[in-house]
PDB file of C-alpha atoms in Angstrom:
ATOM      1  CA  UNK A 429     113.615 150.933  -7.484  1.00 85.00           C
ATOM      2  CA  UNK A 430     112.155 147.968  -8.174  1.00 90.00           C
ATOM      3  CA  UNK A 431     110.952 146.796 -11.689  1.00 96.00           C
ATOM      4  CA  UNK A 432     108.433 144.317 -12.707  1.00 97.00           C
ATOM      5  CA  UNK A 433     108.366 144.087 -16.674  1.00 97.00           C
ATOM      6  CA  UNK A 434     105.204 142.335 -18.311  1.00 97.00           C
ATOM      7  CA  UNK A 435     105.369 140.494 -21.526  1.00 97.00           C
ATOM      8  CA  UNK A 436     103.377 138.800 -23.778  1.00 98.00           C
ATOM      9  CA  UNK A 437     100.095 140.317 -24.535  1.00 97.00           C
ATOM     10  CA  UNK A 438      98.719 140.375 -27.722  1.00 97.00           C
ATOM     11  CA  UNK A 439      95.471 139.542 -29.996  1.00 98.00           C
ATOM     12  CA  UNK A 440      94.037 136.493 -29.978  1.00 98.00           C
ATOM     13  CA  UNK A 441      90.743 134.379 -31.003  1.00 98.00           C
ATOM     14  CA  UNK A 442      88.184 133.075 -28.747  1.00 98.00           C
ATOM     15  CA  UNK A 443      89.399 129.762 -27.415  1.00 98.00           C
ATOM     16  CA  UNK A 444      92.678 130.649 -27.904  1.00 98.00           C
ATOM     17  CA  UNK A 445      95.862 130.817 -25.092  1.00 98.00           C
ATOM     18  CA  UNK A 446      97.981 133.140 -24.242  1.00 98.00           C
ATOM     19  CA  UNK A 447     101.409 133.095 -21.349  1.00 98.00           C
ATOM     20  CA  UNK A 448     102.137 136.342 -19.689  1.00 98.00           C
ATOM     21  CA  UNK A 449     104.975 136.784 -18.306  1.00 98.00           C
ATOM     22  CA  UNK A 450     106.422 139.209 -15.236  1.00 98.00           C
ATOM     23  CA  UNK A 451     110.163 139.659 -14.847  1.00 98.00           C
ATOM     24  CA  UNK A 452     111.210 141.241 -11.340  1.00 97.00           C
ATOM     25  CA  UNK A 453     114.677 143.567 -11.225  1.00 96.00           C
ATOM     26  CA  UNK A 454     115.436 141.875  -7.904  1.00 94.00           C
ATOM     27  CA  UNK A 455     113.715 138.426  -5.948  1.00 94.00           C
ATOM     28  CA  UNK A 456     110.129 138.188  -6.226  1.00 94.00           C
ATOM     29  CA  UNK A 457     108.192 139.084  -3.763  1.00 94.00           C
ATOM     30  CA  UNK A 458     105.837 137.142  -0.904  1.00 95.00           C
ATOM     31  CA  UNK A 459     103.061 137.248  -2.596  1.00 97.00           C
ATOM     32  CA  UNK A 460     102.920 138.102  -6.544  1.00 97.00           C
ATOM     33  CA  UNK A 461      99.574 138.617  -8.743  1.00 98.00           C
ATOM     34  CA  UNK A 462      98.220 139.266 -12.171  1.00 98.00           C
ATOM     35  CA  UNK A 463      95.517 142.109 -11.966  1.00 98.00           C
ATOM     36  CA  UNK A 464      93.590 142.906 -15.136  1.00 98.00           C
ATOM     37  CA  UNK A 465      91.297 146.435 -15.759  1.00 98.00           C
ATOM     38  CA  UNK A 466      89.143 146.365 -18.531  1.00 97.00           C
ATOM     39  CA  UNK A 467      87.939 149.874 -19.934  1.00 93.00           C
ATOM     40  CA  UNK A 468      84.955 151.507 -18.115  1.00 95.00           C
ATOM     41  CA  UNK A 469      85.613 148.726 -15.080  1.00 97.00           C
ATOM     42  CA  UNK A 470      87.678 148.426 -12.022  1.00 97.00           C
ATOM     43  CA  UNK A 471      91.047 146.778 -11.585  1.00 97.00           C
ATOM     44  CA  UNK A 472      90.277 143.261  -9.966  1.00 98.00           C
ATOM     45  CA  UNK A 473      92.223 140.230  -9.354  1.00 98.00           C
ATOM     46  CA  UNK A 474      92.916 137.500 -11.519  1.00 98.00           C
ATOM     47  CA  UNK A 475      95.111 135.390  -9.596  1.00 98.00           C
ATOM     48  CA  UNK A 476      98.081 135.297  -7.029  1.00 98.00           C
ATOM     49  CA  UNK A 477     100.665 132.587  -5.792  1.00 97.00           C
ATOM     50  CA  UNK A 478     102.401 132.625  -2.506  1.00 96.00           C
ATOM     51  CA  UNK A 479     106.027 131.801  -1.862  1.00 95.00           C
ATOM     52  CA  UNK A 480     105.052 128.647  -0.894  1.00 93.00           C
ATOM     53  CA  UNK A 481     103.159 127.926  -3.491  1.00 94.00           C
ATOM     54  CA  UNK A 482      99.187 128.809  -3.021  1.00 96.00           C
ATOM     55  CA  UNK A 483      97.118 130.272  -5.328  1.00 97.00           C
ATOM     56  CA  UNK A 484      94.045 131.925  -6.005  1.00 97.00           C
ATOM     57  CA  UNK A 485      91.803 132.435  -8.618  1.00 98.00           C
ATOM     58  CA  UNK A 486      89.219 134.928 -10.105  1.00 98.00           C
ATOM     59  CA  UNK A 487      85.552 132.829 -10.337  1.00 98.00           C
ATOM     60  CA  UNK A 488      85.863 133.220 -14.149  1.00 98.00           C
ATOM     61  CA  UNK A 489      89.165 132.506 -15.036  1.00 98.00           C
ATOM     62  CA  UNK A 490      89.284 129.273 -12.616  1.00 98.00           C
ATOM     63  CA  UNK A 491      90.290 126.173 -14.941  1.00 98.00           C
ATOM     64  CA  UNK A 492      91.153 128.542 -17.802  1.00 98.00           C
ATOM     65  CA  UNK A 493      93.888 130.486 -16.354  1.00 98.00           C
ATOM     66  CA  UNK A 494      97.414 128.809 -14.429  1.00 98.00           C
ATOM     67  CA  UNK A 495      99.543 130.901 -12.066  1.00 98.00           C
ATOM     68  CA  UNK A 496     102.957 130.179 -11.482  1.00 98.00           C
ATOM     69  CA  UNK A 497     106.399 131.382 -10.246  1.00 97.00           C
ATOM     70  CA  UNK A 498     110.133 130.879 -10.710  1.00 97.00           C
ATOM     71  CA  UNK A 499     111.713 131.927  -8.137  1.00 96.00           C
ATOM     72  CA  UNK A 500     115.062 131.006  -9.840  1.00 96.00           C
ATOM     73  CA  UNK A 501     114.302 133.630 -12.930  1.00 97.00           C
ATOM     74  CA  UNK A 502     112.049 135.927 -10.547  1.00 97.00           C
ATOM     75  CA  UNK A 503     109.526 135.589 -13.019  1.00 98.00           C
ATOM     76  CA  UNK A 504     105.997 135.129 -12.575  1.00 98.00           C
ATOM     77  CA  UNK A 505     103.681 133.307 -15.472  1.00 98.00           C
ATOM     78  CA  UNK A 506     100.602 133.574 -16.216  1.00 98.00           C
ATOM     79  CA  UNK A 507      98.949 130.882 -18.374  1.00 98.00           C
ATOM     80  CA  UNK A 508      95.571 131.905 -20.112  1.00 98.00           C
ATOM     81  CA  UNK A 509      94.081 129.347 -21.666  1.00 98.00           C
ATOM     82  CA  UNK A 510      90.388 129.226 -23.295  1.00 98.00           C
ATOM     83  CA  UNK A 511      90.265 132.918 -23.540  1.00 98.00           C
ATOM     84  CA  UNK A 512      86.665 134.454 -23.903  1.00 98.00           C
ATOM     85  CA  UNK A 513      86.441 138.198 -25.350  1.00 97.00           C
ATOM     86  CA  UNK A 514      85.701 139.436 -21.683  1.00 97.00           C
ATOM     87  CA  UNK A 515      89.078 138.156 -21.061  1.00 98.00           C
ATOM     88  CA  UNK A 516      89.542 141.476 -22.699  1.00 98.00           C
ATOM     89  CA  UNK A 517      91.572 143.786 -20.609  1.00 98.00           C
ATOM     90  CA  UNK A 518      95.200 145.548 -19.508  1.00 98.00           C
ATOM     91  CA  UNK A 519      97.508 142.899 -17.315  1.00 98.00           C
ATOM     92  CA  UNK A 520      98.999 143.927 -14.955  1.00 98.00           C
ATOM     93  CA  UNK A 521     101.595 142.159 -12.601  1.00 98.00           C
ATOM     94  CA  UNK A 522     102.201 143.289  -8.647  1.00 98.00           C
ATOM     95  CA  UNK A 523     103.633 142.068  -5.998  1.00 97.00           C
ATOM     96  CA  UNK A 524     103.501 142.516  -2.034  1.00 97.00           C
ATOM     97  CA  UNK A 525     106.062 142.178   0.315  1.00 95.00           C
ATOM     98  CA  UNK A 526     103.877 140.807   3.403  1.00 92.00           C
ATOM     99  CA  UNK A 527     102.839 137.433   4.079  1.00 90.00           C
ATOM    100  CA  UNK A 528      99.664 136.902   3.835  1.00 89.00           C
ATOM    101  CA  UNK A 529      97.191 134.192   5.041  1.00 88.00           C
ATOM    102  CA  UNK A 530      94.588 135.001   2.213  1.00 91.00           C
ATOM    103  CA  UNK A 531      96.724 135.696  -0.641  1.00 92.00           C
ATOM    104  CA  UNK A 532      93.631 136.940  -2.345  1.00 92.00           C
ATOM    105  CA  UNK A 533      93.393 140.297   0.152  1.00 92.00           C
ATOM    106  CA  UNK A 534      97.103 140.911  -0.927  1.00 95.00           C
ATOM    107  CA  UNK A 535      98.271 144.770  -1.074  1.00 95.00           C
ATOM    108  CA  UNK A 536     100.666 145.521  -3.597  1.00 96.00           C
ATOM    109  CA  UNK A 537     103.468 147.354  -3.031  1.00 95.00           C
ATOM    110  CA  UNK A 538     104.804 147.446  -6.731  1.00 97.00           C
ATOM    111  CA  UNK A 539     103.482 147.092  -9.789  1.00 98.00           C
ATOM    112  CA  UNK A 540     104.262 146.547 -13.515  1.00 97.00           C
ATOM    113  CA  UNK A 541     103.189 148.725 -16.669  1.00 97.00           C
ATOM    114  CA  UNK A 542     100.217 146.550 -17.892  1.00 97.00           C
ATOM    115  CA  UNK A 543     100.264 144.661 -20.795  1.00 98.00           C
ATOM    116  CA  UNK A 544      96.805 144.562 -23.563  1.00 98.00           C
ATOM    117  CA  UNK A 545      95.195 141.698 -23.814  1.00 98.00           C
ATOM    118  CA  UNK A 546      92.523 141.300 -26.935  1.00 98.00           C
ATOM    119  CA  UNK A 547      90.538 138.408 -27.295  1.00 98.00           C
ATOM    120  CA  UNK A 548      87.951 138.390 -30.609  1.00 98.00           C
ATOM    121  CA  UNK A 549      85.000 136.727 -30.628  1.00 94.00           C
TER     122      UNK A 549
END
């Protein structure tokens, strides 16, 4: 079964940064994402990255927030930089097997436990 393991959440201040971080139990996958669900809203996507390297972004998070991947450590990264309080929200990473041409209408086949992230204003 596979794993993904999320790390570094926490509590942080309004302009301040944060790195997530999403070990895999085996080779990451095509495509791998960071979802986030705040309470009372629906799970959305924040951003993915392809195999080869594309990525997408969430409107609001675009020039705050840098996806990445190491394939070597089948981690995935999530940099979150000027965080806002509606950054507010559980983390989750997933990951789907398929290719996909639009990485943003990815599928995932696995997912990780969800990590809190708290941003005060």
């Amino acid at each position: 079964q596979v794993q993904l393991v999320e790390s570094g959440g926490g509590l942080v201040q309004a302009g301040g940064s944060l790195r997530l971080s999403c070990a895999a139990s085996e080779s990451l996958f095509s495509t791998m994402g960071w979802y986030r669900q705040a309470p009372g809203k629906q799970r959305e996507l924040v951003a993915a990255v392809s195999n080869g390297g594309r990525t997408t972004y969430l409107d609001s998070v675009k020039g705050r927030f840098t996806i990445s991947r190491d394939n070597a450590k089948n981690t995935v990264y999530l940099q979150m930089a000027s965080l806002k309080p509606e950054d507010t929200a559980v983390y989750y990473c997933a990951g789907d097997r398929r290719f996909r041409l639009s990485i943003a209408a990815m599928t995932p086949d696995y997912w990780g436990q969800g990590t809190q992230v708290t941003v005060s204003s």
